[in-house]
Tab-separated table of C-alpha atoms in Angstrom:
chain	number	residue	atom	x	y	z
A	25	UNK	CA	99.398	138.093	-82.185
A	26	UNK	CA	100.515	134.378	-81.486
A	27	UNK	CA	97.962	134.298	-78.385
A	28	UNK	CA	95.215	135.383	-80.777
A	29	UNK	CA	95.989	132.617	-83.202
A	30	UNK	CA	96.226	130.128	-80.329
A	31	UNK	CA	92.801	131.502	-79.442
A	32	UNK	CA	91.271	131.135	-82.541
A	33	UNK	CA	92.132	127.416	-82.902
A	34	UNK	CA	91.214	126.449	-79.316
A	35	UNK	CA	87.900	128.081	-80.043
A	36	UNK	CA	87.632	126.295	-83.474
A	37	UNK	CA	87.828	122.946	-81.926
A	38	UNK	CA	85.817	123.638	-78.585
A	39	UNK	CA	82.781	125.937	-80.190
A	40	UNK	CA	80.309	124.193	-82.465
A	41	UNK	CA	80.728	125.457	-85.918
A	42	UNK	CA	78.659	128.249	-87.769
A	43	UNK	CA	78.563	126.670	-91.465
A	44	UNK	CA	76.497	129.308	-93.003
A	45	UNK	CA	79.086	132.061	-91.901
A	46	UNK	CA	82.117	129.396	-93.219
A	47	UNK	CA	80.166	128.944	-96.480
A	48	UNK	CA	79.917	132.562	-97.001
A	49	UNK	CA	82.885	133.516	-96.211
A	50	UNK	CA	84.392	130.962	-98.537
A	51	UNK	CA	82.172	132.449	-101.212
A	52	UNK	CA	83.871	135.481	-100.417
A	53	UNK	CA	87.502	134.544	-100.360
A	54	UNK	CA	87.084	132.275	-103.061
A	55	UNK	CA	84.642	132.208	-105.481
A	56	UNK	CA	84.707	136.544	-105.573
A	57	UNK	CA	88.267	136.095	-105.922
A	58	UNK	CA	88.079	134.169	-109.020
A	59	UNK	CA	88.363	137.036	-111.706
A	60	UNK	CA	91.301	138.521	-110.196
A	61	UNK	CA	93.062	134.875	-109.949
A	62	UNK	CA	92.108	134.223	-113.394
A	63	UNK	CA	93.587	137.384	-114.775
A	64	UNK	CA	96.862	137.511	-112.718
A	65	UNK	CA	97.336	133.797	-113.249
A	66	UNK	CA	96.832	134.189	-117.098
A	67	UNK	CA	99.271	137.160	-117.569
A	68	UNK	CA	101.777	135.378	-115.100
A	69	UNK	CA	101.600	132.129	-117.186
A	70	UNK	CA	102.093	134.573	-120.496
A	71	UNK	CA	105.066	136.761	-119.091
A	72	UNK	CA	106.636	133.552	-117.927
A	73	UNK	CA	106.239	131.952	-120.879
A	74	UNK	CA	107.745	134.730	-122.950
A	75	UNK	CA	110.786	135.456	-120.407
A	76	UNK	CA	111.429	131.723	-120.338
A	77	UNK	CA	111.414	131.166	-123.880
A	78	UNK	CA	113.649	133.690	-124.530
A	79	UNK	CA	116.378	132.505	-121.871
A	80	UNK	CA	116.040	128.881	-122.862
A	81	UNK	CA	116.079	129.046	-126.270
A	82	UNK	CA	119.886	130.865	-125.474
A	83	UNK	CA	120.606	127.470	-124.133
A	84	UNK	CA	118.921	125.388	-127.050
A	85	UNK	CA	116.163	124.493	-124.223
A	86	UNK	CA	113.080	126.041	-125.779
A	87	UNK	CA	111.367	122.244	-125.542
A	88	UNK	CA	111.447	122.777	-121.871
A	89	UNK	CA	109.457	125.585	-121.315
A	90	UNK	CA	106.380	123.805	-120.476
A	91	UNK	CA	107.995	122.357	-117.513
A	92	UNK	CA	109.856	125.493	-116.711
A	93	UNK	CA	106.241	127.673	-116.438
A	94	UNK	CA	104.486	124.735	-114.499
A	95	UNK	CA	107.444	124.342	-112.151
A	96	UNK	CA	107.519	127.818	-111.434
A	97	UNK	CA	103.857	128.268	-111.134
A	98	UNK	CA	103.400	125.336	-108.949
A	99	UNK	CA	106.017	125.511	-106.489
A	100	UNK	CA	106.469	129.287	-106.257
A	101	UNK	CA	104.389	131.655	-108.238
A	102	UNK	CA	100.871	130.312	-107.811
A	103	UNK	CA	100.812	129.562	-104.179
A	104	UNK	CA	102.506	133.263	-103.512
A	105	UNK	CA	100.724	135.397	-106.078
A	106	UNK	CA	97.267	133.848	-105.041
A	107	UNK	CA	98.258	134.988	-101.589
A	108	UNK	CA	99.123	138.241	-102.347
A	109	UNK	CA	95.899	138.467	-104.574
A	110	UNK	CA	93.690	137.174	-101.649
A	111	UNK	CA	95.151	139.611	-99.246
A	112	UNK	CA	94.717	142.706	-101.512
A	113	UNK	CA	91.344	142.004	-102.372
A	114	UNK	CA	89.706	139.774	-99.165
A	115	UNK	CA	92.596	140.707	-96.364
A	116	UNK	CA	92.105	144.114	-96.597
A	117	UNK	CA	87.866	143.770	-96.576
A	118	UNK	CA	88.353	141.468	-93.510
A	119	UNK	CA	90.590	143.874	-91.984
A	120	UNK	CA	88.060	146.573	-92.594
A	121	UNK	CA	84.634	144.688	-91.566
A	122	UNK	CA	86.170	143.743	-88.225
A	123	UNK	CA	87.516	147.137	-87.285
A	124	UNK	CA	84.452	148.883	-88.208
A	125	UNK	CA	82.430	146.149	-86.265
A	126	UNK	CA	84.894	146.732	-83.005
A	127	UNK	CA	84.876	150.919	-83.750
A	128	UNK	CA	80.705	150.623	-83.618
A	129	UNK	CA	80.811	148.587	-80.782
A	130	UNK	CA	79.215	145.562	-83.004
A	131	UNK	CA	81.854	143.166	-81.370
A	132	UNK	CA	80.901	144.278	-78.006
A	133	UNK	CA	77.476	143.469	-78.789
A	134	UNK	CA	78.122	139.815	-79.629
A	135	UNK	CA	79.858	139.687	-76.415
A	136	UNK	CA	77.019	141.084	-74.398
A	137	UNK	CA	74.679	138.581	-75.657
A	138	UNK	CA	77.199	135.917	-74.030
A	139	UNK	CA	78.383	135.006	-77.356
A	140	UNK	CA	82.032	134.421	-78.417
A	141	UNK	CA	82.956	137.059	-81.401
A	142	UNK	CA	85.637	134.526	-82.656
A	143	UNK	CA	82.779	131.979	-83.302
A	144	UNK	CA	81.256	134.308	-85.816
A	145	UNK	CA	84.062	136.809	-86.728
A	146	UNK	CA	87.283	135.055	-86.800
A	147	UNK	CA	87.017	131.109	-87.130
A	148	UNK	CA	84.916	131.255	-90.244
A	149	UNK	CA	87.353	133.282	-92.082
A	150	UNK	CA	90.349	131.197	-90.922
A	151	UNK	CA	88.810	128.034	-92.353
A	152	UNK	CA	87.549	129.771	-95.534
A	153	UNK	CA	91.279	130.746	-95.908
A	154	UNK	CA	92.542	127.358	-95.219
A	155	UNK	CA	89.638	126.015	-97.962
A	156	UNK	CA	89.818	128.801	-100.263
A	157	UNK	CA	93.585	129.357	-100.561
A	158	UNK	CA	94.571	125.864	-102.210
A	159	UNK	CA	91.706	125.996	-104.533
A	160	UNK	CA	92.498	129.412	-106.008
A	161	UNK	CA	95.988	128.161	-106.309
A	162	UNK	CA	95.135	125.472	-108.263
A	163	UNK	CA	92.979	127.416	-110.438
A	164	UNK	CA	95.974	130.266	-110.691
A	165	UNK	CA	98.397	127.413	-111.672
A	166	UNK	CA	96.016	126.091	-114.241
A	167	UNK	CA	95.410	129.164	-115.784
A	168	UNK	CA	98.799	130.304	-115.789
A	169	UNK	CA	100.076	127.107	-117.398
A	170	UNK	CA	97.217	127.403	-120.185
A	171	UNK	CA	98.334	131.616	-120.103
A	172	UNK	CA	101.912	130.000	-120.704
A	173	UNK	CA	100.609	127.938	-123.511
A	174	UNK	CA	99.116	130.754	-125.647
A	175	UNK	CA	102.211	132.652	-125.761
A	176	UNK	CA	104.696	129.491	-125.749
A	177	UNK	CA	102.524	127.316	-128.188
A	178	UNK	CA	100.255	130.008	-130.357
A	179	UNK	CA	103.062	132.874	-130.286
A	180	UNK	CA	106.343	131.294	-130.094
A	181	UNK	CA	105.823	128.078	-132.053
A	182	UNK	CA	106.433	125.501	-129.287
A	183	UNK	CA	104.179	122.243	-129.832
A	184	UNK	CA	101.311	121.312	-127.764
A	185	UNK	CA	102.724	118.043	-127.201
A	186	UNK	CA	106.289	119.469	-126.205
A	187	UNK	CA	104.683	122.131	-123.952
A	188	UNK	CA	102.389	119.505	-122.265
A	189	UNK	CA	104.290	116.269	-122.590
A	190	UNK	CA	107.446	117.732	-121.103
A	191	UNK	CA	105.708	118.759	-118.143
A	192	UNK	CA	104.396	115.326	-117.171
A	193	UNK	CA	108.269	114.393	-117.103
A	194	UNK	CA	109.096	116.940	-115.137
A	195	UNK	CA	106.497	117.840	-112.944
A	196	UNK	CA	105.986	115.170	-109.873
A	197	UNK	CA	103.750	114.809	-106.659
A	198	UNK	CA	106.097	116.213	-104.304
A	199	UNK	CA	106.203	119.808	-106.351
A	200	UNK	CA	102.117	119.804	-106.320
A	201	UNK	CA	102.040	118.757	-102.736
A	202	UNK	CA	104.403	121.659	-102.112
A	203	UNK	CA	102.485	124.387	-103.362
A	204	UNK	CA	99.389	123.342	-101.626
A	205	UNK	CA	101.135	123.009	-98.000
A	206	UNK	CA	102.175	126.508	-99.038
A	207	UNK	CA	98.834	127.926	-99.871
A	208	UNK	CA	97.372	125.813	-96.791
A	209	UNK	CA	99.677	128.012	-94.515
A	210	UNK	CA	98.983	131.189	-96.580
A	211	UNK	CA	95.719	130.825	-96.050
A	212	UNK	CA	96.002	130.861	-92.176
A	213	UNK	CA	98.561	133.346	-92.446
A	214	UNK	CA	96.456	136.102	-94.325
A	215	UNK	CA	93.115	135.768	-92.120
A	216	UNK	CA	95.390	135.687	-89.099
A	217	UNK	CA	97.195	138.640	-89.532
A	218	UNK	CA	94.090	140.498	-91.466
A	219	UNK	CA	91.684	139.309	-88.641
A	220	UNK	CA	93.938	140.231	-85.705
A	221	UNK	CA	94.549	143.748	-87.212
A	222	UNK	CA	90.853	144.362	-87.509
A	223	UNK	CA	89.972	142.967	-83.803
A	224	UNK	CA	92.396	144.969	-82.480
A	225	UNK	CA	92.091	148.151	-84.637
A	226	UNK	CA	92.651	151.816	-83.497
A	227	UNK	CA	90.101	154.392	-82.804
A	228	UNK	CA	87.643	155.801	-85.574
A	229	UNK	CA	87.853	155.694	-89.076
A	230	UNK	CA	91.875	157.005	-88.993
A	231	UNK	CA	92.540	153.723	-86.886
A	232	UNK	CA	90.746	151.340	-89.512
A	233	UNK	CA	92.549	152.601	-92.296
A	234	UNK	CA	95.864	152.226	-90.569
A	235	UNK	CA	94.931	148.618	-89.498
A	236	UNK	CA	93.918	147.839	-92.903
A	237	UNK	CA	96.963	149.438	-94.183
A	238	UNK	CA	99.222	147.310	-91.723
A	239	UNK	CA	97.336	144.028	-92.063
A	240	UNK	CA	98.239	144.054	-96.173
A	241	UNK	CA	101.734	145.192	-95.646
A	242	UNK	CA	102.254	142.733	-92.795
A	243	UNK	CA	100.628	139.791	-94.628
A	244	UNK	CA	102.527	140.632	-97.894
A	245	UNK	CA	105.647	140.679	-95.930
A	246	UNK	CA	105.048	137.768	-94.246
A	247	UNK	CA	104.052	135.686	-97.160
A	248	UNK	CA	107.057	135.896	-98.738
A	249	UNK	CA	109.435	135.951	-95.818
A	250	UNK	CA	107.390	132.378	-94.945
A	251	UNK	CA	107.685	131.285	-98.422
A	252	UNK	CA	111.530	131.240	-98.371
A	253	UNK	CA	111.390	129.239	-95.266
A	254	UNK	CA	108.818	126.822	-96.779
A	255	UNK	CA	110.843	126.334	-99.927
A	256	UNK	CA	114.097	125.464	-97.822
A	257	UNK	CA	111.999	123.043	-95.599
A	258	UNK	CA	109.725	121.434	-98.553
A	259	UNK	CA	112.145	121.173	-101.719
B	162	UNK	CA	71.654	143.118	-57.396
B	163	UNK	CA	74.621	145.139	-58.718
B	164	UNK	CA	77.206	146.319	-56.242
B	165	UNK	CA	80.363	148.519	-57.376
B	166	UNK	CA	83.379	148.767	-55.294
B	167	UNK	CA	86.400	150.919	-55.638
B	168	UNK	CA	86.625	150.802	-59.376
B	169	UNK	CA	89.796	152.620	-60.849
B	170	UNK	CA	90.589	152.738	-64.460
B	171	UNK	CA	92.890	154.493	-66.379
B	172	UNK	CA	93.852	154.886	-70.055
B	173	UNK	CA	97.015	155.983	-71.350
B	174	UNK	CA	97.779	157.636	-67.871
B	175	UNK	CA	94.649	159.392	-67.898
B	176	UNK	CA	92.690	158.656	-64.723
B	177	UNK	CA	89.103	157.948	-65.717
B	178	UNK	CA	87.578	156.225	-62.762
B	179	UNK	CA	88.924	157.013	-59.585
B	180	UNK	CA	87.136	154.669	-56.720
B	181	UNK	CA	83.672	154.692	-57.629
B	182	UNK	CA	81.362	153.099	-55.422
B	183	UNK	CA	77.575	152.376	-55.506
B	184	UNK	CA	74.581	149.904	-55.465
B	185	UNK	CA	71.628	149.400	-57.014
B	186	UNK	CA	68.678	147.003	-55.471
B	187	UNK	CA	67.059	144.443	-57.897
B	188	UNK	CA	64.266	146.261	-60.030
B	189	UNK	CA	65.970	149.437	-59.566
B	190	UNK	CA	66.935	151.676	-62.204
B	191	UNK	CA	69.824	154.089	-61.829
B	192	UNK	CA	70.115	157.282	-63.937
B	193	UNK	CA	73.990	158.165	-64.061
B	194	UNK	CA	74.626	161.776	-64.875
B	195	UNK	CA	77.758	163.677	-65.364
B	196	UNK	CA	80.077	165.984	-67.668
B	197	UNK	CA	80.478	164.237	-71.160
B	198	UNK	CA	83.707	162.546	-71.811
B	199	UNK	CA	83.950	161.991	-67.946
B	200	UNK	CA	83.893	158.034	-67.626
B	201	UNK	CA	80.110	157.352	-67.571
B	202	UNK	CA	80.245	154.966	-70.659
B	203	UNK	CA	83.307	153.611	-69.259
B	204	UNK	CA	82.044	152.852	-66.180
B	205	UNK	CA	78.967	151.328	-67.744
B	206	UNK	CA	80.756	148.812	-69.625
B	207	UNK	CA	82.787	147.746	-66.650
B	208	UNK	CA	79.315	146.302	-65.662
B	209	UNK	CA	79.396	143.184	-68.201
B	210	UNK	CA	83.388	143.290	-68.149
B	211	UNK	CA	83.537	144.630	-71.626
B	212	UNK	CA	86.211	147.017	-70.127
B	213	UNK	CA	88.140	145.383	-67.133
B	214	UNK	CA	89.120	147.814	-64.134
B	215	UNK	CA	92.230	148.501	-62.983
B	216	UNK	CA	91.373	147.984	-59.579
B	217	UNK	CA	88.072	147.261	-57.595
B	218	UNK	CA	85.392	145.151	-58.583
B	219	UNK	CA	81.616	144.483	-59.912
B	220	UNK	CA	79.589	141.866	-58.323
B	221	UNK	CA	76.134	140.998	-59.731
B	222	UNK	CA	74.255	139.224	-57.207
B	223	UNK	CA	77.296	138.974	-54.796
B	224	UNK	CA	79.427	137.005	-57.915
B	225	UNK	CA	82.653	139.019	-58.626
B	226	UNK	CA	82.755	139.582	-62.507
B	227	UNK	CA	86.383	139.303	-62.543
B	228	UNK	CA	86.451	136.018	-60.888
B	229	UNK	CA	84.239	134.344	-63.518
B	230	UNK	CA	85.753	131.851	-65.953
B	231	UNK	CA	84.986	132.367	-69.857
B	232	UNK	CA	81.706	130.040	-69.898
B	233	UNK	CA	80.382	131.630	-66.463
B	234	UNK	CA	81.271	134.921	-67.742
B	235	UNK	CA	79.261	134.119	-71.123
B	236	UNK	CA	76.384	133.237	-68.775
B	237	UNK	CA	76.210	135.890	-66.975
B	238	UNK	CA	76.599	138.327	-69.921
B	239	UNK	CA	73.336	136.794	-71.234
B	240	UNK	CA	71.716	138.153	-68.429
B	241	UNK	CA	72.534	141.555	-69.582
B	242	UNK	CA	70.962	143.723	-72.116
B	243	UNK	CA	72.984	146.949	-73.476
B	244	UNK	CA	71.371	149.563	-75.788
B	245	UNK	CA	74.666	151.059	-77.293
B	246	UNK	CA	75.074	154.811	-78.023
B	247	UNK	CA	75.679	154.040	-81.251
B	248	UNK	CA	72.978	151.289	-81.551
B	249	UNK	CA	75.539	148.996	-82.476
B	250	UNK	CA	73.291	147.027	-84.734
B	251	UNK	CA	74.725	144.391	-87.122
B	252	UNK	CA	74.615	146.544	-90.236
B	253	UNK	CA	74.764	143.410	-92.502
B	254	UNK	CA	71.666	142.335	-91.211
B	255	UNK	CA	68.187	143.386	-91.105
B	256	UNK	CA	66.224	145.026	-88.631
B	257	UNK	CA	64.219	141.426	-87.678
B	258	UNK	CA	67.650	139.600	-88.256
B	259	UNK	CA	69.267	141.725	-85.916
B	260	UNK	CA	66.616	141.531	-83.102
B	261	UNK	CA	66.300	137.443	-83.823
B	262	UNK	CA	69.850	136.920	-83.417
B	263	UNK	CA	70.293	136.544	-79.687
B	264	UNK	CA	67.488	134.142	-80.027
B	265	UNK	CA	68.391	132.066	-82.939
B	266	UNK	CA	72.041	131.596	-81.130
B	267	UNK	CA	71.181	131.486	-77.502
B	268	UNK	CA	67.531	129.909	-77.154
B	269	UNK	CA	66.122	126.657	-78.313
B	270	UNK	CA	62.842	128.233	-79.439
B	271	UNK	CA	61.424	127.091	-82.880
B	272	UNK	CA	61.640	129.691	-85.911
B	273	UNK	CA	57.871	130.279	-85.722
B	274	UNK	CA	58.421	131.139	-81.720
B	275	UNK	CA	61.079	133.345	-83.015
B	276	UNK	CA	59.251	135.148	-85.533
B	277	UNK	CA	56.322	135.795	-83.067
B	278	UNK	CA	58.441	137.100	-80.147
B	279	UNK	CA	60.755	139.350	-82.450
B	280	UNK	CA	57.476	140.698	-84.279
B	281	UNK	CA	55.700	141.233	-80.696
B	282	UNK	CA	58.613	143.127	-79.298
B	283	UNK	CA	58.964	145.278	-82.267
B	284	UNK	CA	55.319	146.088	-82.092
B	285	UNK	CA	56.097	147.055	-78.300
B	286	UNK	CA	58.782	149.648	-79.724
B	287	UNK	CA	56.460	150.840	-82.361
B	288	UNK	CA	58.282	149.583	-85.399
B	289	UNK	CA	55.974	147.550	-87.534
B	290	UNK	CA	56.860	147.016	-91.209
B	291	UNK	CA	60.254	147.703	-90.775
B	292	UNK	CA	61.553	144.567	-90.409
B	293	UNK	CA	63.143	143.491	-93.698
B	294	UNK	CA	65.028	146.936	-93.895
B	295	UNK	CA	68.855	147.280	-93.048
B	296	UNK	CA	70.115	149.663	-90.371
B	297	UNK	CA	71.484	152.226	-92.895
B	298	UNK	CA	67.879	152.583	-94.058
B	299	UNK	CA	66.517	153.454	-91.118
B	300	UNK	CA	66.398	156.760	-89.041
B	301	UNK	CA	68.546	157.514	-86.032
B	302	UNK	CA	65.146	157.038	-83.819
B	303	UNK	CA	64.369	153.768	-85.222
B	304	UNK	CA	67.894	152.459	-84.776
B	305	UNK	CA	67.769	153.182	-81.235
B	306	UNK	CA	64.374	151.345	-80.895
B	307	UNK	CA	65.627	148.409	-82.590
B	308	UNK	CA	68.554	148.271	-80.312
B	309	UNK	CA	66.433	148.440	-77.307
B	310	UNK	CA	64.019	145.806	-78.965
B	311	UNK	CA	67.124	143.915	-79.681
B	312	UNK	CA	68.354	144.227	-75.965
B	313	UNK	CA	64.816	143.184	-74.492
B	314	UNK	CA	64.062	140.381	-76.832
B	315	UNK	CA	65.866	137.924	-74.296
B	316	UNK	CA	63.745	139.683	-71.195
B	317	UNK	CA	67.649	140.184	-69.680
B	318	UNK	CA	67.395	141.116	-65.792
B	319	UNK	CA	69.845	143.791	-66.003
B	320	UNK	CA	69.511	146.672	-68.651
B	321	UNK	CA	72.256	148.885	-69.343
B	322	UNK	CA	71.470	152.223	-71.532
B	323	UNK	CA	74.403	154.168	-72.820
B	324	UNK	CA	72.841	157.570	-73.907
B	325	UNK	CA	69.814	156.192	-75.628
B	326	UNK	CA	68.497	159.387	-76.531
B	327	UNK	CA	71.605	161.193	-77.768
B	328	UNK	CA	71.125	162.761	-81.218
B	329	UNK	CA	67.165	162.531	-81.226
B	330	UNK	CA	64.833	165.363	-81.348
B	331	UNK	CA	63.043	166.089	-78.030
B	332	UNK	CA	59.816	164.231	-78.981
B	333	UNK	CA	61.799	160.996	-80.015
B	334	UNK	CA	63.745	161.277	-76.974
B	335	UNK	CA	60.821	161.549	-74.630
B	336	UNK	CA	59.276	158.794	-76.314
B	337	UNK	CA	62.344	156.307	-75.930
B	338	UNK	CA	62.266	157.354	-72.039
B	339	UNK	CA	58.600	156.302	-72.437
B	340	UNK	CA	59.570	153.103	-73.752
B	341	UNK	CA	62.309	152.237	-71.299
B	342	UNK	CA	60.216	153.082	-68.441
B	343	UNK	CA	57.197	151.064	-69.807
B	344	UNK	CA	59.261	148.236	-70.667
B	345	UNK	CA	61.003	148.553	-67.006
B	346	UNK	CA	57.370	148.389	-65.770
B	347	UNK	CA	56.407	145.363	-67.869
B	348	UNK	CA	59.841	143.568	-67.591
B	349	UNK	CA	61.102	144.668	-64.007
B	350	UNK	CA	64.656	144.952	-65.115
B	351	UNK	CA	67.410	146.683	-62.805
B	352	UNK	CA	69.123	149.130	-65.056
B	353	UNK	CA	71.543	151.730	-65.389
B	354	UNK	CA	70.719	154.815	-67.990
B	355	UNK	CA	73.247	157.114	-68.917
B	356	UNK	CA	71.732	160.168	-69.604
B	357	UNK	CA	71.790	163.979	-70.242
B	358	UNK	CA	67.976	164.140	-70.351
B	359	UNK	CA	67.710	165.856	-67.168
B	360	UNK	CA	65.217	166.459	-65.671
B	361	UNK	CA	63.110	164.183	-67.839
B	362	UNK	CA	64.792	161.133	-66.896
B	363	UNK	CA	64.217	161.631	-63.334
B	364	UNK	CA	60.593	160.599	-63.825
B	365	UNK	CA	61.489	157.174	-64.860
B	366	UNK	CA	64.174	156.152	-62.492
B	367	UNK	CA	64.227	155.596	-59.005
B	368	UNK	CA	67.724	156.451	-58.045
B	369	UNK	CA	70.248	159.482	-59.689
B	370	UNK	CA	73.992	159.204	-59.373
B	371	UNK	CA	76.525	161.865	-60.469
B	372	UNK	CA	79.688	161.254	-61.606
B	373	UNK	CA	82.311	163.882	-61.058
B	374	UNK	CA	85.963	163.883	-61.423
B	375	UNK	CA	86.114	159.952	-61.321
B	376	UNK	CA	84.206	159.335	-58.516
B	377	UNK	CA	79.855	159.201	-57.379
B	378	UNK	CA	79.890	162.970	-56.133
B	379	UNK	CA	76.258	162.128	-54.887
B	380	UNK	CA	73.720	159.322	-54.914
B	381	UNK	CA	70.074	159.417	-54.027
B	382	UNK	CA	66.477	159.445	-55.385
B	383	UNK	CA	65.425	162.057	-57.903
B	384	UNK	CA	63.825	164.277	-55.396
B	385	UNK	CA	67.096	164.342	-53.304
B	386	UNK	CA	69.079	165.002	-56.185
B	387	UNK	CA	66.709	167.675	-57.300
B	388	UNK	CA	66.929	169.413	-54.014
B	389	UNK	CA	70.373	169.026	-53.433
B	390	UNK	CA	72.276	171.855	-52.059
B	391	UNK	CA	75.743	170.677	-53.421
B	392	UNK	CA	76.908	173.527	-55.776
B	393	UNK	CA	78.425	171.265	-58.453
B	394	UNK	CA	75.162	169.109	-58.458
B	395	UNK	CA	73.056	172.268	-58.678
B	396	UNK	CA	75.087	173.945	-61.555
B	397	UNK	CA	74.986	170.300	-63.614
B	398	UNK	CA	71.230	169.856	-63.342
B	399	UNK	CA	70.411	173.629	-64.024
B	400	UNK	CA	73.082	173.741	-67.038
B	401	UNK	CA	74.563	177.009	-65.730
B	402	UNK	CA	77.404	178.259	-67.194
B	403	UNK	CA	78.627	179.813	-63.622
B	404	UNK	CA	79.489	177.337	-60.899
B	405	UNK	CA	82.447	175.153	-59.783
B	406	UNK	CA	82.257	173.235	-62.705
B	407	UNK	CA	84.918	174.815	-65.608
B	408	UNK	CA	85.032	173.178	-68.745
B	409	UNK	CA	88.449	173.071	-70.485
């Protein structure tokens, strides 16, 4: 798998890019994931606000609900949830697409034309993942923060000024950059694992099915493991 | 032009090729016959090094395919045209886009030149008016013809056909074989046709080789094969149940 990633990066810098395919992939991974990111972001923020309010209220710190929601989302939940959602929606599709192309000899056909399949199938997805994940994470964070305000402000009576004002005091640039670094690395991780599993899929429909399951499970587990190491390094 | 020397290949301990050797001269077309599941497609895929042999080598114009660097191999592969058993058309592209793909990626032709070339080759394979359809919207026979058009569009020097008529009715099968023949006469490629269309294929090839138990059992002109006294060859080309070949 390491060799696969190394080859992808080498080819990414050594062969001319197909920008039209990269843009198509950004649309697929990015804009087509917006609905699921909006929904999960909103409800993640709402439930975080609900739980956070009851916990903070016990210590008389309900005014810190805004920073708590924002920091949780920006540092942890945003990058991780967005990555898990992209894995489920786009990562599985990547594996299935490349896997089906592999078993129907479409990858062989590309090689036979004297072309590098990485240039058409893997590199555009990797670049699209690197571009799309931070943007989706940012959207997830913003929607989550507003979802949190919907519950905290409108339902539980925290003032708008308190919710957002305290946020400005507690959230700094390092928190935001940490979230971006995480989402960038998740973008590489998801596309790497999912493309690898598709490229080296087993035989027939069963092979593709197994590869897709393995891709989603492995990506999800690696996201959580990698998140731990990133957190311990960054914060 | 093509020289195969002592090719061996195993998959999970199962020996598929056990020392295959043969030669094809420039401009010749060889029919590769043999029992189903006994390595004909595997052998064919060794030619452009889609599969790497365990032992032995494939030489194209005296160049060992195994010794080529990535860029050299890509260039060498662009000399090949391959018609896959399944067609292997890109299912997200239309018929036109499929046939135009190798030209768009490998040639410096203008869009107009590519369009003219694609429509011309589609016309040669009898596919007018389907250029905007997707592979899922056309029949099996049409898929094979699109695959043939895509393989021929760059005028390759070597054409490989992996069971180009499998799953087609006798009339379409005959049409495809005639197309291969007419394209061979027009473009003069060197080729290998893996097929079970016996004896029809003998009319369009200059050589026939039979793969049996991982080796080339016999190789010769179609006439020599038809007159062969080898009981295995005789049983295979007549399709007799009785004989030395036992199916498990």
